[in-house]
Amino acid sequence: MSDTYTIGKYPRQNFQPLGTNRKKKYLKIFLLAVLVGVAGLAYVAWTSGIFADANPEIPRQLLERVNLERQTNNLGSFQNSEALAGAALAKSQDVRISPLAYSSGTAGTDGTQIFVVSKISWAMSRFDPSQGLLDTFENTDNSFRDNVLNPSYHSMGIGVTSDAYNYYIVTMCR
């Protein structure tokens, strides 16, 4: 008899779904804020080019940053060479097909550089591309900087291809 007596002390509580209680109006506002935040993050990820196969901003931003570096060292700006860009694109496609045969930062004797940059790092550095883009290139090897600051080079071609995870960037200077 004493067992049933304690059950009577605790009456059954009514169940109310989240956000339907007048005292918990903040839940609706919180869920709306979470939904807006997720939509904002999706928009930033989509516009960063992380889902694009070819990001057309990379060659332009890289050439602008290289020309700034050359101007600070009293050198003439690089001209964009379509022939070099075509050769760099072909090399970039070759690197994408067999990435294990090449390593990021590989330098050729003819002014060719190969870089493998993860798409997620590009998305994170998109807010300051001039800083984030060349930091990756300058920290891997000094040969890229030497090619960029070589006074005998006057034109540059940049080829970019990608897969689901990485951008394969090849630069050729002549």
mmCIF file of C-alpha atoms in Angstrom:
data_model
loop_
_atom_site.group_PDB
_atom_site.id
_atom_site.type_symbol
_atom_site.label_atom_id
_atom_site.label_comp_id
_atom_site.label_asym_id
_atom_site.label_seq_id
_atom_site.Cartn_x
_atom_site.Cartn_y
_atom_site.Cartn_z
ATOM 1 C CA MET A 1 0.000 0.000 0.000
ATOM 2 C CA SER A 2 2.843 2.378 0.637
ATOM 3 C CA ASP A 3 4.089 1.915 -2.972
ATOM 4 C CA THR A 4 0.936 3.321 -4.535
ATOM 5 C CA TYR A 5 0.815 6.202 -2.116
ATOM 6 C CA THR A 6 4.059 7.795 -3.478
ATOM 7 C CA ILE A 7 2.841 7.627 -7.091
ATOM 8 C CA GLY A 8 -0.092 9.816 -6.176
ATOM 9 C CA LYS A 9 2.280 12.513 -4.916
ATOM 10 C CA TYR A 10 3.664 13.143 -8.407
ATOM 11 C CA PRO A 11 0.883 13.898 -10.836
ATOM 12 C CA ARG A 12 1.450 13.360 -14.550
ATOM 13 C CA GLN A 13 2.846 16.389 -16.408
ATOM 14 C CA ASN A 14 1.303 17.429 -19.697
ATOM 15 C CA PHE A 15 3.659 17.259 -22.703
ATOM 16 C CA GLN A 16 4.062 20.408 -24.787
ATOM 17 C CA PRO A 17 6.121 20.486 -28.003
ATOM 18 C CA LEU A 18 9.035 22.930 -28.124
ATOM 19 C CA GLY A 19 8.076 26.506 -28.882
ATOM 20 C CA THR A 20 4.366 26.139 -28.079
ATOM 21 C CA ASN A 21 4.566 27.266 -24.474
ATOM 22 C CA ARG A 22 4.088 30.997 -23.990
ATOM 23 C CA LYS A 23 6.963 31.065 -21.537
ATOM 24 C CA LYS A 24 9.347 29.652 -24.179
ATOM 25 C CA LYS A 25 8.907 32.052 -27.085
ATOM 26 C CA TYR A 26 12.682 32.407 -27.253
ATOM 27 C CA LEU A 27 12.893 28.908 -28.713
ATOM 28 C CA LYS A 28 11.163 30.043 -31.893
ATOM 29 C CA ILE A 29 13.533 32.970 -32.204
ATOM 30 C CA PHE A 30 16.553 30.750 -31.490
ATOM 31 C CA LEU A 31 15.530 28.168 -34.094
ATOM 32 C CA LEU A 32 14.965 30.949 -36.622
ATOM 33 C CA ALA A 33 18.430 32.380 -35.851
ATOM 34 C CA VAL A 34 20.005 28.933 -36.289
ATOM 35 C CA LEU A 35 18.225 28.504 -39.630
ATOM 36 C CA VAL A 36 19.415 31.925 -40.834
ATOM 37 C CA GLY A 37 22.967 31.127 -39.682
ATOM 38 C CA VAL A 38 23.024 27.820 -41.551
ATOM 39 C CA ALA A 39 21.680 29.515 -44.681
ATOM 40 C CA GLY A 40 24.374 32.195 -44.373
ATOM 41 C CA LEU A 41 27.146 29.602 -44.055
ATOM 42 C CA ALA A 42 25.782 27.714 -47.058
ATOM 43 C CA TYR A 43 25.783 30.951 -49.077
ATOM 44 C CA VAL A 44 29.394 31.731 -48.109
ATOM 45 C CA ALA A 45 30.500 28.201 -48.999
ATOM 46 C CA TRP A 46 28.671 28.308 -52.334
ATOM 47 C CA THR A 47 30.033 31.711 -53.384
ATOM 48 C CA SER A 48 33.592 30.872 -52.325
ATOM 49 C CA GLY A 49 33.976 28.546 -55.293
ATOM 50 C CA ILE A 50 34.593 25.509 -53.132
ATOM 51 C CA PHE A 51 32.020 23.527 -55.136
ATOM 52 C CA ALA A 52 33.115 24.837 -58.537
ATOM 53 C CA ASP A 53 35.275 22.694 -60.780
ATOM 54 C CA ALA A 54 37.225 25.687 -62.032
ATOM 55 C CA ASN A 55 37.536 28.860 -59.998
ATOM 56 C CA PRO A 56 38.134 31.726 -62.454
ATOM 57 C CA GLU A 57 39.250 34.038 -59.646
ATOM 58 C CA ILE A 58 42.459 32.137 -58.891
ATOM 59 C CA PRO A 59 44.502 33.143 -61.979
ATOM 60 C CA ARG A 60 43.404 36.775 -61.773
ATOM 61 C CA GLN A 61 44.143 37.085 -58.051
ATOM 62 C CA LEU A 62 47.448 35.264 -58.372
ATOM 63 C CA LEU A 63 48.592 37.470 -61.247
ATOM 64 C CA GLU A 64 47.550 40.627 -59.360
ATOM 65 C CA ARG A 65 49.473 39.538 -56.266
ATOM 66 C CA VAL A 66 52.552 38.569 -58.286
ATOM 67 C CA ASN A 67 52.494 41.932 -60.079
ATOM 68 C CA LEU A 68 52.264 43.733 -56.727
ATOM 69 C CA GLU A 69 55.300 41.797 -55.537
ATOM 70 C CA ARG A 70 57.193 42.666 -58.713
ATOM 71 C CA GLN A 71 56.290 46.354 -58.418
ATOM 72 C CA THR A 72 57.600 46.508 -54.849
ATOM 73 C CA ASN A 73 60.923 45.189 -56.175
ATOM 74 C CA ASN A 74 61.015 47.750 -59.042
ATOM 75 C CA LEU A 75 60.304 45.192 -61.770
ATOM 76 C CA GLY A 76 57.822 45.449 -64.619
ATOM 77 C CA SER A 77 54.453 43.723 -64.343
ATOM 78 C CA PHE A 78 53.875 40.314 -65.854
ATOM 79 C CA GLN A 79 51.712 40.123 -68.963
ATOM 80 C CA ASN A 80 49.171 37.320 -69.121
ATOM 81 C CA SER A 81 50.279 34.950 -71.892
ATOM 82 C CA GLU A 82 47.553 32.825 -73.478
ATOM 83 C CA ALA A 83 50.133 30.366 -74.880
ATOM 84 C CA LEU A 84 51.711 29.874 -71.456
ATOM 85 C CA ALA A 85 48.269 29.640 -69.854
ATOM 86 C CA GLY A 86 47.312 26.862 -72.278
ATOM 87 C CA ALA A 87 50.514 24.952 -71.546
ATOM 88 C CA ALA A 88 50.030 25.496 -67.801
ATOM 89 C CA LEU A 89 46.434 24.253 -68.032
ATOM 90 C CA ALA A 90 47.576 21.090 -69.842
ATOM 91 C CA LYS A 91 50.215 20.504 -67.155
ATOM 92 C CA SER A 92 47.621 21.168 -64.429
ATOM 93 C CA GLN A 93 45.301 18.555 -65.940
ATOM 94 C CA ASP A 94 48.206 16.105 -66.001
ATOM 95 C CA VAL A 95 48.892 16.816 -62.319
ATOM 96 C CA ARG A 96 45.204 16.312 -61.491
ATOM 97 C CA ILE A 97 45.154 12.947 -63.251
ATOM 98 C CA SER A 98 48.278 11.645 -61.513
ATOM 99 C CA PRO A 99 48.823 13.736 -58.353
ATOM 100 C CA LEU A 100 51.200 11.228 -56.775
ATOM 101 C CA ALA A 101 53.739 11.828 -59.533
ATOM 102 C CA TYR A 102 54.047 15.505 -58.562
ATOM 103 C CA SER A 103 54.490 17.236 -55.242
ATOM 104 C CA SER A 104 53.232 20.661 -54.312
ATOM 105 C CA GLY A 105 55.887 23.323 -54.695
ATOM 106 C CA THR A 106 57.732 21.391 -57.399
ATOM 107 C CA ALA A 107 59.811 23.746 -59.475
ATOM 108 C CA GLY A 108 60.984 23.224 -63.000
ATOM 109 C CA THR A 109 64.119 24.765 -64.446
ATOM 110 C CA ASP A 110 61.997 26.550 -67.060
ATOM 111 C CA GLY A 111 60.035 28.725 -64.620
ATOM 112 C CA THR A 112 57.263 26.184 -64.017
ATOM 113 C CA GLN A 113 55.757 25.780 -60.540
ATOM 114 C CA ILE A 114 53.183 23.231 -59.369
ATOM 115 C CA PHE A 115 50.947 23.812 -56.350
ATOM 116 C CA VAL A 116 48.236 21.670 -54.822
ATOM 117 C CA VAL A 117 45.932 23.766 -52.639
ATOM 118 C CA SER A 118 42.985 22.281 -50.768
ATOM 119 C CA LYS A 119 39.629 23.816 -51.596
ATOM 120 C CA ILE A 120 38.726 24.300 -47.961
ATOM 121 C CA SER A 121 41.808 26.455 -47.374
ATOM 122 C CA TRP A 122 40.857 28.534 -50.399
ATOM 123 C CA ALA A 123 37.371 29.053 -48.990
ATOM 124 C CA MET A 124 38.774 30.136 -45.636
ATOM 125 C CA SER A 125 41.288 32.525 -47.178
ATOM 126 C CA ARG A 126 38.820 34.040 -49.634
ATOM 127 C CA PHE A 127 38.198 36.950 -47.302
ATOM 128 C CA ASP A 128 41.773 38.154 -47.874
ATOM 129 C CA PRO A 129 42.925 36.379 -51.023
ATOM 130 C CA SER A 130 46.032 38.494 -51.532
ATOM 131 C CA GLN A 131 47.306 37.376 -48.133
ATOM 132 C CA GLY A 132 46.126 33.786 -48.066
ATOM 133 C CA LEU A 133 46.935 32.883 -51.649
ATOM 134 C CA LEU A 134 50.624 33.652 -51.814
ATOM 135 C CA ASP A 135 51.394 32.658 -48.238
ATOM 136 C CA THR A 136 50.824 29.071 -49.312
ATOM 137 C CA PHE A 137 53.105 29.500 -52.303
ATOM 138 C CA GLU A 138 55.868 31.445 -50.560
ATOM 139 C CA ASN A 139 56.110 29.096 -47.594
ATOM 140 C CA THR A 140 56.514 25.923 -49.629
ATOM 141 C CA ASP A 141 59.697 26.860 -51.463
ATOM 142 C CA ASN A 142 61.708 29.959 -52.354
ATOM 143 C CA SER A 143 61.939 28.939 -56.001
ATOM 144 C CA PHE A 144 58.491 30.404 -56.737
ATOM 145 C CA ARG A 145 59.591 33.744 -55.340
ATOM 146 C CA ASP A 146 62.818 33.509 -57.339
ATOM 147 C CA ASN A 147 60.846 32.856 -60.539
ATOM 148 C CA VAL A 148 58.459 35.715 -59.845
ATOM 149 C CA LEU A 149 61.283 38.169 -59.152
ATOM 150 C CA ASN A 150 63.457 37.063 -62.084
ATOM 151 C CA PRO A 151 63.993 40.214 -64.188
ATOM 152 C CA SER A 152 64.363 38.196 -67.397
ATOM 153 C CA TYR A 153 60.771 36.884 -67.182
ATOM 154 C CA HIS A 154 58.075 39.146 -68.648
ATOM 155 C CA SER A 155 55.003 36.956 -69.090
ATOM 156 C CA MET A 156 53.153 34.428 -66.995
ATOM 157 C CA GLY A 157 50.583 31.731 -67.661
ATOM 158 C CA ILE A 158 48.446 30.170 -64.964
ATOM 159 C CA GLY A 159 46.506 26.917 -65.316
ATOM 160 C CA VAL A 160 43.992 25.748 -62.731
ATOM 161 C CA THR A 161 42.093 22.473 -62.566
ATOM 162 C CA SER A 162 40.438 20.802 -59.620
ATOM 163 C CA ASP A 163 38.867 17.686 -58.268
ATOM 164 C CA ALA A 164 36.501 17.327 -55.331
ATOM 165 C CA TYR A 165 39.151 18.257 -52.747
ATOM 166 C CA ASN A 166 42.039 20.213 -54.310
ATOM 167 C CA TYR A 167 42.980 22.889 -56.801
ATOM 168 C CA TYR A 168 45.953 22.008 -59.005
ATOM 169 C CA ILE A 169 47.670 25.270 -59.926
ATOM 170 C CA VAL A 170 50.527 25.426 -62.417
ATOM 171 C CA THR A 171 52.359 28.664 -63.178
ATOM 172 C CA MET A 172 54.759 29.164 -66.058
ATOM 173 C CA CYS A 173 56.992 32.219 -66.337
ATOM 174 C CA ARG A 174 58.977 33.243 -69.421
#
